[in-house]
Amino acid sequence: MRTGHVIYWAQDLDAAVRDFRKRGFAVEYGSARRPINALVYFSEGPYLELLARTLPTPLLRLASALPTASGRATRRFTSWERGPEGLRAVCLEGGDAEFDEVVERFGARGLRVAPTRVDTHGRRLHYRVFFPEDPEMPFFMTRFSQDPRPRDFTHPNGARAIARVEAPLSDGARVRMAGLCDDGVLAIQRAPGAMRVIFDDGTELV
């Protein structure tokens, strides 16, 4: 699988969108009505997702308290919501067959969802997501049913792609990641450490 996108947790979505636009990025909300996320797309490679909410708070607390694999998987969401704003997680992306192989590799132990989102261009995007029960692990997604990335696009600040994503993982998680992604973008680091996104113009996001 390939590095699909990186989660940037935002305490206030509108404020985060304004901030990234001031940094020279073109940002679009995930949906026209009551959006919970916004996207910084690139023509090639991974993109950034500014995310301000996962599940409604009461449902999230209930789900994360369940002593099941899916309950443990949702604990990553509570850690995002309780933590500071910033980079939080990596998603690996692939085709349907690759996705099914990953789910099988993890023994289907985790949370599987199949959302549909209508974006601000009216495109209905179908996809599947798998969150492993270990919240330290990256999560996995199929490709969108339609590719929402712009063609031959350069952001106002000059960035055209994410060149490198550095993600710290424990020794056990690094072993479980073996062979899952070799796209040359994702660089697994030894934990502890900070996640970093490095753009093709040399600028960084930490």
PDB file of C-alpha atoms in Angstrom:
ATOM      1  CA  MET A   1       0.000   0.000   0.000  1.00  0.00           C
ATOM      2  CA  ARG A   2       0.999   3.631  -0.386  1.00  0.00           C
ATOM      3  CA  THR A   3       0.935   6.614   1.928  1.00  0.00           C
ATOM      4  CA  GLY A   4      -2.595   7.923   1.381  1.00  0.00           C
ATOM      5  CA  HIS A   5      -2.983  10.880   3.704  1.00  0.00           C
ATOM      6  CA  VAL A   6      -1.943  12.353   7.029  1.00  0.00           C
ATOM      7  CA  ILE A   7      -4.330  13.438   9.771  1.00  0.00           C
ATOM      8  CA  TYR A   8      -3.838  16.922  11.204  1.00  0.00           C
ATOM      9  CA  TRP A   9      -6.073  17.232  14.270  1.00  0.00           C
ATOM     10  CA  ALA A  10      -7.749  20.652  14.466  1.00  0.00           C
ATOM     11  CA  GLN A  11      -9.405  22.016  17.589  1.00  0.00           C
ATOM     12  CA  ASP A  12     -11.290  24.553  15.439  1.00  0.00           C
ATOM     13  CA  LEU A  13     -11.773  23.571  11.795  1.00  0.00           C
ATOM     14  CA  ASP A  14     -12.471  27.056  10.450  1.00  0.00           C
ATOM     15  CA  ALA A  15      -9.428  28.448  12.248  1.00  0.00           C
ATOM     16  CA  ALA A  16      -7.257  25.627  10.888  1.00  0.00           C
ATOM     17  CA  VAL A  17      -8.504  26.256   7.347  1.00  0.00           C
ATOM     18  CA  ARG A  18      -7.676  29.959   7.684  1.00  0.00           C
ATOM     19  CA  ASP A  19      -4.239  29.093   9.056  1.00  0.00           C
ATOM     20  CA  PHE A  20      -3.357  26.719   6.235  1.00  0.00           C
ATOM     21  CA  ARG A  21      -4.605  29.173   3.634  1.00  0.00           C
ATOM     22  CA  LYS A  22      -2.350  31.829   5.180  1.00  0.00           C
ATOM     23  CA  ARG A  23       0.499  29.341   4.794  1.00  0.00           C
ATOM     24  CA  GLY A  24      -0.214  29.334   1.082  1.00  0.00           C
ATOM     25  CA  PHE A  25      -2.155  26.091   0.705  1.00  0.00           C
ATOM     26  CA  ALA A  26      -5.361  25.673  -1.250  1.00  0.00           C
ATOM     27  CA  VAL A  27      -7.838  24.088   1.186  1.00  0.00           C
ATOM     28  CA  GLU A  28     -11.318  22.752   0.529  1.00  0.00           C
ATOM     29  CA  TYR A  29     -13.884  21.656   3.082  1.00  0.00           C
ATOM     30  CA  GLY A  30     -14.850  17.999   3.041  1.00  0.00           C
ATOM     31  CA  SER A  31     -18.525  18.773   2.537  1.00  0.00           C
ATOM     32  CA  ALA A  32     -20.683  21.809   1.937  1.00  0.00           C
ATOM     33  CA  ARG A  33     -22.870  21.413   5.042  1.00  0.00           C
ATOM     34  CA  ARG A  34     -21.579  20.999   8.587  1.00  0.00           C
ATOM     35  CA  PRO A  35     -18.101  19.805   7.569  1.00  0.00           C
ATOM     36  CA  ILE A  36     -15.927  18.019  10.109  1.00  0.00           C
ATOM     37  CA  ASN A  37     -12.834  18.001   7.916  1.00  0.00           C
ATOM     38  CA  ALA A  38     -10.990  19.871   5.201  1.00  0.00           C
ATOM     39  CA  LEU A  39      -8.476  18.665   2.626  1.00  0.00           C
ATOM     40  CA  VAL A  40      -5.171  19.907   1.249  1.00  0.00           C
ATOM     41  CA  TYR A  41      -4.864  17.881  -1.958  1.00  0.00           C
ATOM     42  CA  PHE A  42      -1.862  17.414  -4.221  1.00  0.00           C
ATOM     43  CA  SER A  43      -1.899  16.125  -7.799  1.00  0.00           C
ATOM     44  CA  GLU A  44       0.256  13.139  -6.833  1.00  0.00           C
ATOM     45  CA  GLY A  45       0.886  11.260  -3.611  1.00  0.00           C
ATOM     46  CA  PRO A  46      -0.528  11.786  -0.138  1.00  0.00           C
ATOM     47  CA  TYR A  47      -2.646  14.702   1.004  1.00  0.00           C
ATOM     48  CA  LEU A  48      -3.430  16.359   4.332  1.00  0.00           C
ATOM     49  CA  GLU A  49      -6.746  15.970   6.122  1.00  0.00           C
ATOM     50  CA  LEU A  50      -7.591  18.643   8.672  1.00  0.00           C
ATOM     51  CA  LEU A  51      -9.962  16.803  10.994  1.00  0.00           C
ATOM     52  CA  ALA A  52     -11.996  18.354  13.796  1.00  0.00           C
ATOM     53  CA  ARG A  53     -14.311  15.513  14.843  1.00  0.00           C
ATOM     54  CA  THR A  54     -14.747  11.775  14.413  1.00  0.00           C
ATOM     55  CA  LEU A  55     -17.848  10.504  16.231  1.00  0.00           C
ATOM     56  CA  PRO A  56     -20.262  12.514  18.400  1.00  0.00           C
ATOM     57  CA  THR A  57     -18.712  12.725  21.880  1.00  0.00           C
ATOM     58  CA  PRO A  58     -21.242  10.521  23.762  1.00  0.00           C
ATOM     59  CA  LEU A  59     -21.027   7.812  21.087  1.00  0.00           C
ATOM     60  CA  LEU A  60     -17.236   8.031  21.009  1.00  0.00           C
ATOM     61  CA  ARG A  61     -16.967   7.593  24.780  1.00  0.00           C
ATOM     62  CA  LEU A  62     -19.335   4.631  24.693  1.00  0.00           C
ATOM     63  CA  ALA A  63     -17.585   2.955  21.763  1.00  0.00           C
ATOM     64  CA  SER A  64     -14.065   3.407  23.173  1.00  0.00           C
ATOM     65  CA  ALA A  65     -15.141   1.851  26.470  1.00  0.00           C
ATOM     66  CA  LEU A  66     -16.230  -1.411  24.835  1.00  0.00           C
ATOM     67  CA  PRO A  67     -13.872  -4.348  25.595  1.00  0.00           C
ATOM     68  CA  THR A  68     -13.807  -5.387  21.940  1.00  0.00           C
ATOM     69  CA  ALA A  69     -11.347  -5.014  19.083  1.00  0.00           C
ATOM     70  CA  SER A  70     -13.502  -2.283  17.506  1.00  0.00           C
ATOM     71  CA  GLY A  71     -13.801  -0.551  20.876  1.00  0.00           C
ATOM     72  CA  ARG A  72     -10.039  -0.560  21.320  1.00  0.00           C
ATOM     73  CA  ALA A  73      -9.642   0.757  17.769  1.00  0.00           C
ATOM     74  CA  THR A  74     -11.757   3.830  18.537  1.00  0.00           C
ATOM     75  CA  ARG A  75      -9.438   4.787  21.390  1.00  0.00           C
ATOM     76  CA  ARG A  76      -7.211   6.451  18.831  1.00  0.00           C
ATOM     77  CA  PHE A  77     -10.034   8.944  18.290  1.00  0.00           C
ATOM     78  CA  THR A  78     -10.245   9.825  21.980  1.00  0.00           C
ATOM     79  CA  SER A  79      -6.471  10.316  22.077  1.00  0.00           C
ATOM     80  CA  TRP A  80      -6.727  12.713  19.131  1.00  0.00           C
ATOM     81  CA  GLU A  81      -9.534  14.683  20.762  1.00  0.00           C
ATOM     82  CA  ARG A  82      -7.776  14.905  24.115  1.00  0.00           C
ATOM     83  CA  GLY A  83      -4.438  15.866  22.620  1.00  0.00           C
ATOM     84  CA  PRO A  84      -3.175  19.169  21.214  1.00  0.00           C
ATOM     85  CA  GLU A  85      -3.670  20.322  17.661  1.00  0.00           C
ATOM     86  CA  GLY A  86      -1.226  18.881  15.156  1.00  0.00           C
ATOM     87  CA  LEU A  87      -0.196  15.819  13.161  1.00  0.00           C
ATOM     88  CA  ARG A  88      -1.752  12.661  14.567  1.00  0.00           C
ATOM     89  CA  ALA A  89      -1.839   9.675  12.208  1.00  0.00           C
ATOM     90  CA  VAL A  90      -0.960   8.210   8.829  1.00  0.00           C
ATOM     91  CA  CYS A  91      -3.390   6.411   6.548  1.00  0.00           C
ATOM     92  CA  LEU A  92      -2.149   3.867   4.007  1.00  0.00           C
ATOM     93  CA  GLU A  93      -4.170   3.567   0.823  1.00  0.00           C
ATOM     94  CA  GLY A  94      -4.574   0.855  -1.783  1.00  0.00           C
ATOM     95  CA  GLY A  95      -6.952  -0.981  -4.051  1.00  0.00           C
ATOM     96  CA  ASP A  96      -9.761  -3.243  -2.870  1.00  0.00           C
ATOM     97  CA  ALA A  97      -7.634  -6.387  -2.996  1.00  0.00           C
ATOM     98  CA  GLU A  98      -4.787  -4.759  -1.047  1.00  0.00           C
ATOM     99  CA  PHE A  99      -7.256  -3.486   1.529  1.00  0.00           C
ATOM    100  CA  ASP A 100      -8.819  -6.924   1.993  1.00  0.00           C
ATOM    101  CA  GLU A 101      -5.350  -8.465   2.414  1.00  0.00           C
ATOM    102  CA  VAL A 102      -4.482  -5.980   5.143  1.00  0.00           C
ATOM    103  CA  VAL A 103      -7.733  -6.636   7.005  1.00  0.00           C
ATOM    104  CA  GLU A 104      -7.010 -10.351   6.827  1.00  0.00           C
ATOM    105  CA  ARG A 105      -3.412  -9.809   7.964  1.00  0.00           C
ATOM    106  CA  PHE A 106      -4.710  -8.132  11.114  1.00  0.00           C
ATOM    107  CA  GLY A 107      -7.283 -10.871  11.628  1.00  0.00           C
ATOM    108  CA  ALA A 108     -10.062  -8.336  11.026  1.00  0.00           C
ATOM    109  CA  ARG A 109      -9.414  -7.155  14.591  1.00  0.00           C
ATOM    110  CA  GLY A 110     -10.394  -3.525  14.537  1.00  0.00           C
ATOM    111  CA  LEU A 111     -13.066  -1.196  13.245  1.00  0.00           C
ATOM    112  CA  ARG A 112     -14.264  -1.358   9.636  1.00  0.00           C
ATOM    113  CA  VAL A 113     -16.469   1.349   8.134  1.00  0.00           C
ATOM    114  CA  ALA A 114     -17.655   2.154   4.613  1.00  0.00           C
ATOM    115  CA  PRO A 115     -18.545   5.856   4.506  1.00  0.00           C
ATOM    116  CA  THR A 116     -19.855   7.948   1.649  1.00  0.00           C
ATOM    117  CA  ARG A 117     -19.083  11.640   1.418  1.00  0.00           C
ATOM    118  CA  VAL A 118     -20.404  14.227  -1.028  1.00  0.00           C
ATOM    119  CA  ASP A 119     -17.660  16.811  -1.461  1.00  0.00           C
ATOM    120  CA  THR A 120     -17.993  20.506  -2.280  1.00  0.00           C
ATOM    121  CA  HIS A 121     -17.828  19.707  -6.013  1.00  0.00           C
ATOM    122  CA  GLY A 122     -20.845  17.397  -5.770  1.00  0.00           C
ATOM    123  CA  ARG A 123     -18.807  14.216  -6.165  1.00  0.00           C
ATOM    124  CA  ARG A 124     -20.104  11.230  -4.196  1.00  0.00           C
ATOM    125  CA  LEU A 125     -17.010   9.524  -2.800  1.00  0.00           C
ATOM    126  CA  HIS A 126     -17.283   5.914  -1.654  1.00  0.00           C
ATOM    127  CA  TYR A 127     -14.455   4.193   0.223  1.00  0.00           C
ATOM    128  CA  ARG A 128     -13.682   1.678   2.959  1.00  0.00           C
ATOM    129  CA  VAL A 129     -11.582   2.242   6.070  1.00  0.00           C
ATOM    130  CA  PHE A 130     -10.009  -0.155   8.565  1.00  0.00           C
ATOM    131  CA  PHE A 131      -8.708   0.980  11.950  1.00  0.00           C
ATOM    132  CA  PRO A 132      -6.613  -1.774  13.619  1.00  0.00           C
ATOM    133  CA  GLU A 133      -7.293  -2.386  17.300  1.00  0.00           C
ATOM    134  CA  ASP A 134      -3.794  -1.135  18.174  1.00  0.00           C
ATOM    135  CA  PRO A 135      -4.268   2.668  18.109  1.00  0.00           C
ATOM    136  CA  GLU A 136      -0.556   3.190  17.496  1.00  0.00           C
ATOM    137  CA  MET A 137      -0.736   1.571  14.070  1.00  0.00           C
ATOM    138  CA  PRO A 138      -1.543   3.517  10.900  1.00  0.00           C
ATOM    139  CA  PHE A 139      -5.027   2.943   9.547  1.00  0.00           C
ATOM    140  CA  PHE A 140      -5.975   1.787   6.058  1.00  0.00           C
ATOM    141  CA  MET A 141      -8.302   2.921   3.292  1.00  0.00           C
ATOM    142  CA  THR A 142      -9.324   2.003  -0.225  1.00  0.00           C
ATOM    143  CA  ARG A 143      -8.989   4.583  -2.937  1.00  0.00           C
ATOM    144  CA  PHE A 144     -11.912   6.941  -3.446  1.00  0.00           C
ATOM    145  CA  SER A 145     -14.471   5.845  -6.029  1.00  0.00           C
ATOM    146  CA  GLN A 146     -13.546   9.080  -7.864  1.00  0.00           C
ATOM    147  CA  ASP A 147     -10.160  10.752  -7.665  1.00  0.00           C
ATOM    148  CA  PRO A 148     -10.683  14.202  -6.105  1.00  0.00           C
ATOM    149  CA  ARG A 149      -7.094  15.376  -6.618  1.00  0.00           C
ATOM    150  CA  PRO A 150      -6.511  18.358  -8.920  1.00  0.00           C
ATOM    151  CA  ARG A 151      -4.413  17.801 -12.039  1.00  0.00           C
ATOM    152  CA  ASP A 152      -0.975  19.394 -12.467  1.00  0.00           C
ATOM    153  CA  PHE A 153      -1.595  21.662  -9.474  1.00  0.00           C
ATOM    154  CA  THR A 154       0.818  23.909  -7.596  1.00  0.00           C
ATOM    155  CA  HIS A 155      -0.260  25.474  -4.304  1.00  0.00           C
ATOM    156  CA  PRO A 156       0.123  29.263  -4.034  1.00  0.00           C
ATOM    157  CA  ASN A 157       3.156  28.730  -1.777  1.00  0.00           C
ATOM    158  CA  GLY A 158       4.895  26.621  -4.433  1.00  0.00           C
ATOM    159  CA  ALA A 159       4.343  23.171  -2.900  1.00  0.00           C
ATOM    160  CA  ARG A 160       3.374  20.446  -5.357  1.00  0.00           C
ATOM    161  CA  ALA A 161       3.619  17.293  -3.237  1.00  0.00           C
ATOM    162  CA  ILE A 162       4.381  15.745   0.125  1.00  0.00           C
ATOM    163  CA  ALA A 163       7.864  14.313  -0.318  1.00  0.00           C
ATOM    164  CA  ARG A 164       8.297  12.553   3.028  1.00  0.00           C
ATOM    165  CA  VAL A 165       6.243  11.600   6.076  1.00  0.00           C
ATOM    166  CA  GLU A 166       8.147  10.685   9.237  1.00  0.00           C
ATOM    167  CA  ALA A 167       6.111   8.663  11.733  1.00  0.00           C
ATOM    168  CA  PRO A 168       7.464   7.378  15.069  1.00  0.00           C
ATOM    169  CA  LEU A 169       6.395   3.864  16.096  1.00  0.00           C
ATOM    170  CA  SER A 170       7.354   1.495  18.891  1.00  0.00           C
ATOM    171  CA  ASP A 171       9.476  -1.564  18.088  1.00  0.00           C
ATOM    172  CA  GLY A 172       6.425  -3.848  18.064  1.00  0.00           C
ATOM    173  CA  ALA A 173       4.454  -1.610  15.749  1.00  0.00           C
ATOM    174  CA  ARG A 174       7.432  -1.265  13.404  1.00  0.00           C
ATOM    175  CA  VAL A 175       7.633  -5.045  13.146  1.00  0.00           C
ATOM    176  CA  ARG A 176       3.906  -5.259  12.318  1.00  0.00           C
ATOM    177  CA  MET A 177       4.402  -2.580   9.646  1.00  0.00           C
ATOM    178  CA  ALA A 178       7.042  -4.641   7.807  1.00  0.00           C
ATOM    179  CA  GLY A 179       6.187  -4.965   4.130  1.00  0.00           C
ATOM    180  CA  LEU A 180       3.025  -2.884   4.311  1.00  0.00           C
ATOM    181  CA  CYS A 181       4.372   0.269   2.650  1.00  0.00           C
ATOM    182  CA  ASP A 182       7.486   0.812   0.550  1.00  0.00           C
ATOM    183  CA  ASP A 183       6.533   3.863  -1.506  1.00  0.00           C
ATOM    184  CA  GLY A 184       9.585   5.905  -0.505  1.00  0.00           C
ATOM    185  CA  VAL A 185       7.418   8.562   1.167  1.00  0.00           C
ATOM    186  CA  LEU A 186       6.686   7.010   4.556  1.00  0.00           C
ATOM    187  CA  ALA A 187       9.714   6.843   6.845  1.00  0.00           C
ATOM    188  CA  ILE A 188       9.076   4.903  10.054  1.00  0.00           C
ATOM    189  CA  GLN A 189      11.121   6.279  12.948  1.00  0.00           C
ATOM    190  CA  ARG A 190      11.872   4.767  16.315  1.00  0.00           C
ATOM    191  CA  ALA A 191       9.540   6.106  19.034  1.00  0.00           C
ATOM    192  CA  PRO A 192       9.425   8.418  20.874  1.00  0.00           C
ATOM    193  CA  GLY A 193       9.519  11.305  18.461  1.00  0.00           C
ATOM    194  CA  ALA A 194       7.362  13.757  16.555  1.00  0.00           C
ATOM    195  CA  MET A 195       5.572  13.169  13.294  1.00  0.00           C
ATOM    196  CA  ARG A 196       6.792  15.379  10.439  1.00  0.00           C
ATOM    197  CA  VAL A 197       5.541  16.145   6.956  1.00  0.00           C
ATOM    198  CA  ILE A 198       8.120  17.461   4.497  1.00  0.00           C
ATOM    199  CA  PHE A 199       6.934  19.056   1.262  1.00  0.00           C
ATOM    200  CA  ASP A 200       8.760  18.943  -2.043  1.00  0.00           C
ATOM    201  CA  ASP A 201       9.838  22.585  -1.638  1.00  0.00           C
ATOM    202  CA  GLY A 202      11.686  21.708   1.568  1.00  0.00           C
ATOM    203  CA  THR A 203       9.233  23.260   4.004  1.00  0.00           C
ATOM    204  CA  GLU A 204       8.017  21.199   6.947  1.00  0.00           C
ATOM    205  CA  LEU A 205       4.904  20.679   9.037  1.00  0.00           C
ATOM    206  CA  VAL A 206       5.367  19.297  12.567  1.00  0.00           C
TER     207      VAL A 206
END
